[in-house]
Coordinates of C-alpha atoms and ligand atoms in Angstrom, one line a residue:
X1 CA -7.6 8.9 9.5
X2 CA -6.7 11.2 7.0
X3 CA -9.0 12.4 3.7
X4 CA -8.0 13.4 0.4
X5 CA -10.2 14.6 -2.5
X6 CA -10.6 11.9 -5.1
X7 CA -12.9 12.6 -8.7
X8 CA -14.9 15.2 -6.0
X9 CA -15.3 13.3 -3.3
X10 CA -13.5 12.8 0.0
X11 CA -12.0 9.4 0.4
X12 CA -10.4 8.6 3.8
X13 CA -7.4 6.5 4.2
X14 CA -4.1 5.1 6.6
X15 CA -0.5 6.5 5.3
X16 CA 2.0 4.6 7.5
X17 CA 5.6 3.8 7.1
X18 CA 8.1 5.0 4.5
X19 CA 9.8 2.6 1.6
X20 CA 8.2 1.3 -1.1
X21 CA 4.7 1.8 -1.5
X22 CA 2.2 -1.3 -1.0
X23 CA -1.5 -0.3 -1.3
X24 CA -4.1 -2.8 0.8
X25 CA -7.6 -3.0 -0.7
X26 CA -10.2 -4.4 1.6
X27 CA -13.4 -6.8 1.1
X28 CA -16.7 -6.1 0.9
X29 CA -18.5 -4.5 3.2
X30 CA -15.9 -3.7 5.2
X31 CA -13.2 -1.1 5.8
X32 CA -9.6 -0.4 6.1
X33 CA -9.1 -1.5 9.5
X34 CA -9.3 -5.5 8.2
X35 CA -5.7 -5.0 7.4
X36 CA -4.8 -3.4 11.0
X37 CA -1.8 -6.6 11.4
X38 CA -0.1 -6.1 7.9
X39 CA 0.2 -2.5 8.7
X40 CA 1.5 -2.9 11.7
X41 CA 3.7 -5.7 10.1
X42 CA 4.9 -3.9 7.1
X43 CA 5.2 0.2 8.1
X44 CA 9.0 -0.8 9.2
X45 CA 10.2 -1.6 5.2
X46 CA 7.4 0.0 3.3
X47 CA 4.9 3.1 3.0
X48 CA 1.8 1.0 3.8
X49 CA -1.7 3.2 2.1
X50 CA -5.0 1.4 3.4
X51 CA -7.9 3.3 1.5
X52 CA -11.7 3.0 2.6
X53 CA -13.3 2.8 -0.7
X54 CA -16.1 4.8 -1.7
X55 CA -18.9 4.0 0.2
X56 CA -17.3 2.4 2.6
X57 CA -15.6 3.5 6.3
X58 CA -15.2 7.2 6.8
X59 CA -15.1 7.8 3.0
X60 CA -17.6 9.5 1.2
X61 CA -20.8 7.3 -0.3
X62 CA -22.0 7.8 -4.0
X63 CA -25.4 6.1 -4.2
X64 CA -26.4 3.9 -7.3
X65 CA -23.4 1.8 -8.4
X66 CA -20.4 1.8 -8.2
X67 CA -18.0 -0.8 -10.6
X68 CA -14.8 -2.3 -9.9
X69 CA -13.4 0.3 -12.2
X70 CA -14.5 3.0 -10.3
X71 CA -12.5 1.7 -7.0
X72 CA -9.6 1.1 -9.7
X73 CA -9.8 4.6 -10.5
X74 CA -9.9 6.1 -7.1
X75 CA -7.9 4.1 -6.0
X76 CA -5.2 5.7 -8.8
X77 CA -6.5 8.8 -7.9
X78 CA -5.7 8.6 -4.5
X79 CA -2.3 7.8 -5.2
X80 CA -2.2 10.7 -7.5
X81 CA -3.1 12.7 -5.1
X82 CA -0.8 11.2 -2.8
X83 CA 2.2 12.4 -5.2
X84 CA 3.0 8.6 -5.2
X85 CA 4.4 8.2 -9.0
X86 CA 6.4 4.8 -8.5
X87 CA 4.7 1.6 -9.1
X88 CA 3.0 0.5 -6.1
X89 CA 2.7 -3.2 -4.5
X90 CA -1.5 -3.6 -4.8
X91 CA -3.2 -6.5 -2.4
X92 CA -6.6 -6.5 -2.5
X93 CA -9.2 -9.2 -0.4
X94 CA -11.8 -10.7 -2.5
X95 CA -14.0 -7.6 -3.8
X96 CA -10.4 -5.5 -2.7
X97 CA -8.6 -8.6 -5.3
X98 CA -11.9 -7.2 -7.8
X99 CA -10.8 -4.1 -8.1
X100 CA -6.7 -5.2 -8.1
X101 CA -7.9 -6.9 -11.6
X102 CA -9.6 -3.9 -12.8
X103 CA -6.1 -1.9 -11.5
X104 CA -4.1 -4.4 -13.7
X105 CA -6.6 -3.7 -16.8
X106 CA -6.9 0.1 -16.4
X107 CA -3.3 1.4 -14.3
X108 CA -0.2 -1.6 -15.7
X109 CA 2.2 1.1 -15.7
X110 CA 1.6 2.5 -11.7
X111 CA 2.3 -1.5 -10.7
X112 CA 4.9 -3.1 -9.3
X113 CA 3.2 -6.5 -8.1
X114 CA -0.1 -8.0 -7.1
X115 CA -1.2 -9.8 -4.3
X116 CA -4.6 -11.3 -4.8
X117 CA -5.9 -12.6 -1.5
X118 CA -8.8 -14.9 -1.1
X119 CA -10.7 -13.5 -4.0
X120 CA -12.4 -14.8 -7.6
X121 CA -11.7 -14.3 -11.0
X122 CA -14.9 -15.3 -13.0
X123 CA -17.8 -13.2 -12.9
X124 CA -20.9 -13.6 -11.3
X125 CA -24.0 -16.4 -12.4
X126 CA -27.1 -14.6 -12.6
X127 CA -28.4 -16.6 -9.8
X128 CA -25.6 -14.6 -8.0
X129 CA -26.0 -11.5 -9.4
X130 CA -29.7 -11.7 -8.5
X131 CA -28.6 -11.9 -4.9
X132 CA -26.6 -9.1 -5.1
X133 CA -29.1 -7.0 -6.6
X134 CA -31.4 -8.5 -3.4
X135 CA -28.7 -7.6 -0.7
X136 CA -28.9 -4.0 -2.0
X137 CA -32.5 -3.7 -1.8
X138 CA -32.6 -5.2 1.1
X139 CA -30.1 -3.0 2.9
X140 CA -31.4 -0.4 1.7
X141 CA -34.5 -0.5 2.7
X142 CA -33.7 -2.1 6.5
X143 CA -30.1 -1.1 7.3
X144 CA -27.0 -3.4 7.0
X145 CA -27.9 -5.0 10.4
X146 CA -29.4 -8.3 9.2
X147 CA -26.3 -8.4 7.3
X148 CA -23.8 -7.4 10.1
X149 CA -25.5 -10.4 12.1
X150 CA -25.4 -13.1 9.2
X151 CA -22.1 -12.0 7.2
X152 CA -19.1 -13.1 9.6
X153 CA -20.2 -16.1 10.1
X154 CA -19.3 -16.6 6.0
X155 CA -16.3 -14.8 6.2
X156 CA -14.4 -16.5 9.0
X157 CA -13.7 -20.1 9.7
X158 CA -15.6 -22.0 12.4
X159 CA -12.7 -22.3 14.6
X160 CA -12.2 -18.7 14.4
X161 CA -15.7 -17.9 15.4
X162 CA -15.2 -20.5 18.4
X163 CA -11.8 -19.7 19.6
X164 CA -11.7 -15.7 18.3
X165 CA -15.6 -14.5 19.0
X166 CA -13.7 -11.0 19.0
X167 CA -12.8 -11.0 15.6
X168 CA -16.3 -12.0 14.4
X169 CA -17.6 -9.1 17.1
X170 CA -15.7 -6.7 14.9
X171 CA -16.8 -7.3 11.9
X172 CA -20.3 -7.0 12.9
X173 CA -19.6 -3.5 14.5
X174 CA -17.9 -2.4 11.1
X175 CA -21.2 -3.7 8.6
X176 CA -23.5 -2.4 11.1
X177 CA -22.0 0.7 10.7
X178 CA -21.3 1.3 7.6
X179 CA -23.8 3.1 5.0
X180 CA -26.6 1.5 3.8
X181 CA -26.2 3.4 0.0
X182 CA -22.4 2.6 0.4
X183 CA -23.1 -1.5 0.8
X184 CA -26.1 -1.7 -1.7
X185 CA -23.5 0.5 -4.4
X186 CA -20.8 -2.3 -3.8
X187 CA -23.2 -5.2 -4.2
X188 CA -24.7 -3.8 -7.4
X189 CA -21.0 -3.1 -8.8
X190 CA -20.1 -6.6 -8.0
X191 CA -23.2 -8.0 -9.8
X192 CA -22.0 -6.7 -12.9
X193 CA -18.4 -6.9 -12.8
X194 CA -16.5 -8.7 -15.6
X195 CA -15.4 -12.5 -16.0
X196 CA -10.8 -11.9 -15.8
X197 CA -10.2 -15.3 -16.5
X198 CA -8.8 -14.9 -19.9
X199 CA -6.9 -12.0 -18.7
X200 CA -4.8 -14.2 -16.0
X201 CA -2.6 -15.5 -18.7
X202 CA -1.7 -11.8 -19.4
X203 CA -0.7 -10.8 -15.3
X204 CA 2.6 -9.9 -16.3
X205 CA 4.0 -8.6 -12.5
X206 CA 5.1 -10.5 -10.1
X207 CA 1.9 -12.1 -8.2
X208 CA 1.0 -13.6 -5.0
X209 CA -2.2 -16.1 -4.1
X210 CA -2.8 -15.9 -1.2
X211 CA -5.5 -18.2 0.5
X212 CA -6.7 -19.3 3.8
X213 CA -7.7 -23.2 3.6
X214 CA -11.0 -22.9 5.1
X215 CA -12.2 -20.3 2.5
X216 CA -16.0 -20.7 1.4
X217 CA -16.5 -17.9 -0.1
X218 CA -13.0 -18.3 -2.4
X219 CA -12.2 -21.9 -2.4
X220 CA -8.4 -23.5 -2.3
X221 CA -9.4 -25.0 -5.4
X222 CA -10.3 -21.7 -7.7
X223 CA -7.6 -19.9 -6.5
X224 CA -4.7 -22.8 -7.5
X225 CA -6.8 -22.6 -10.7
X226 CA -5.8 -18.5 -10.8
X227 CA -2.6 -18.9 -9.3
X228 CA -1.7 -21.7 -12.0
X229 CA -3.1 -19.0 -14.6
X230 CA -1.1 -16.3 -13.7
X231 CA 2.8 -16.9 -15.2
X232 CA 5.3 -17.2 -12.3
X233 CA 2.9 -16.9 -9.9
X234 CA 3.5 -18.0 -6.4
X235 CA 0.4 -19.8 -4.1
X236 CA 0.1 -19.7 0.0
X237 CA -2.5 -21.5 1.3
X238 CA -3.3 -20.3 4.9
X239 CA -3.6 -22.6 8.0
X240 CA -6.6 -21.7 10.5
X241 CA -8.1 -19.4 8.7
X242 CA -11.3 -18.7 6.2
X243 CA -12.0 -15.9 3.6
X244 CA -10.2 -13.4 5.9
X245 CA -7.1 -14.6 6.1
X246 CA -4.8 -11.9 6.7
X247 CA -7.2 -10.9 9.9
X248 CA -7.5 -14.7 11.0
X249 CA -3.7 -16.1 10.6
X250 CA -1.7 -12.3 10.6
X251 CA 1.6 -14.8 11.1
X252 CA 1.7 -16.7 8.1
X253 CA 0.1 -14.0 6.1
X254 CA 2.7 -11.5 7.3
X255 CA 5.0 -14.2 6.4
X256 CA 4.2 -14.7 3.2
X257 CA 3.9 -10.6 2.7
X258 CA 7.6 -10.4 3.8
X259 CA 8.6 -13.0 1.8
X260 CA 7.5 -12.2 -1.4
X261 CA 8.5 -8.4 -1.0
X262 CA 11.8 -9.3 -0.3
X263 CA 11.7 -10.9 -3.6
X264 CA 11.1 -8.3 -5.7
Ligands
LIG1 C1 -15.7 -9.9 0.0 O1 -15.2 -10.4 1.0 O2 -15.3 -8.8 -0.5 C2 -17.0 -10.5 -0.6 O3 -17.1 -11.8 -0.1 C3 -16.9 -10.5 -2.1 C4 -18.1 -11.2 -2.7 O4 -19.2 -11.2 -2.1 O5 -17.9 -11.7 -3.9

């Protein structure tokens, strides 16, 4: 992977492909590689730029918190400093669809479209937030392992964990090795990040929703609630496949990828 310096730190990223740009933001706590398919699926027709966030991967870890604004930003940065002007094609997963709002909010002029996969738009209860703020503590003081050993099982559908064990295998290797001050900055970030739902009506770029059907973490139901917010926006629901869809159905995720760029 390559690194670029972003607000003075080094953030690491893939640069594959050449066409029009389309940025993939990953989930939480993961990295870029959760987006190895659409990568492979999209470098023939577009320049495909999979950042690890701060904290996160081989990029550089700020301790404390980090926002969802502060991914926005670097994320802007990064393109900056990629010398990528044009408006991009932004997908982000979950906490990666977090920080897609925040790129909306903060960046409206550097976007082309949005693809909000398997993420949330209200903010967190306090009951949640208390859990966050637990996770990061916790991590912090005992490594991400406990979290590497319970977290897949949440992100994936059963059948995937029965049929796939490799995928859930790889998920554990990335938590387990990611940084402790990089997972507890994310969780604390999230805790306080803001309530979008009144700013759906406002998504004024072409958007797609995309979902897989056995989602627990994002359910169908809240995002046809977004996608039914946003105007014009268009929903997928994904066969086979939990909160990481685009890892646990690549087909119809590509699919729907394909499709809707060849829309635009
Ligand atoms: C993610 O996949 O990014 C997380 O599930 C997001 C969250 O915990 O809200």
């Amino acid at each position: 992977m390559r690194t670029l310096a972003v607000h003075g730190i080094r953030l690491a990223y893939v640069d594959e492909g050449s066409g029009p740009p389309v940025v993939l933001v990953h989930g939480f706590p993961l990295d870029h590689a959760m987006w190895d398919a659409q990568v492979e699926a999209l470098k023939d027709r577009c320049r495909v730029i999979v950042p690890d966030l701060r904290g996160f991967g081989r990029s550089d870890v700020t301790e404390g918190t980090v926002t969802m604004e502060q991914f926005a930003d670097d994320v802007a940065g990064l393109l900056d400093a990629l010398g990528v002007g044009e408006p991009v094609v932004l997908a982000g997963l979950s906490m990666g669809g977090y920080v897609a709002f925040q790129f909306f909010r903060r960046h409206r002029g550097r976007l082309r479209a949005l693809v909000l996969c398997d993420t949330r738009a209200g903010a967190d209860t306090p009951q949640a937030a208390a859990v966050r703020r637990e996770t990061a503590e916790n991590v912090l003081r005992e490594g991400p392992d406990s979290l590497a050993e319970n977290m897949p099982d949440k992100l994936l559908a059963a059948a995937t964990l029965r049929d796939r064990p490799e995928l859930g295998e790889s998920l554990r290797r990335v938590i387990a090795n990611s940084d402790p001050r990089g997972i507890a900055a994310a969780s604390l970030g999230m805790a306080e990040r803001p309530d979008v739902t009144a700013m759906l009506p406002e998504i004024d770029c072409p958007t797609l929703v995309v979902v897989g059907r056995e989602d627990a973490i994002s359910p169908p139901d809240e995002m046809r609630r977004i996608a039914a917010a946003i105007p014009g926006a268009r929903l997928v629901e994904v066969p086979d496949a939990g909160h990481m869809s685009p890892m646990e159905n690549p087909a119809a995720v590509n699919a729907a990828l394909r499709e809707f760029l060849a829309s635009l």
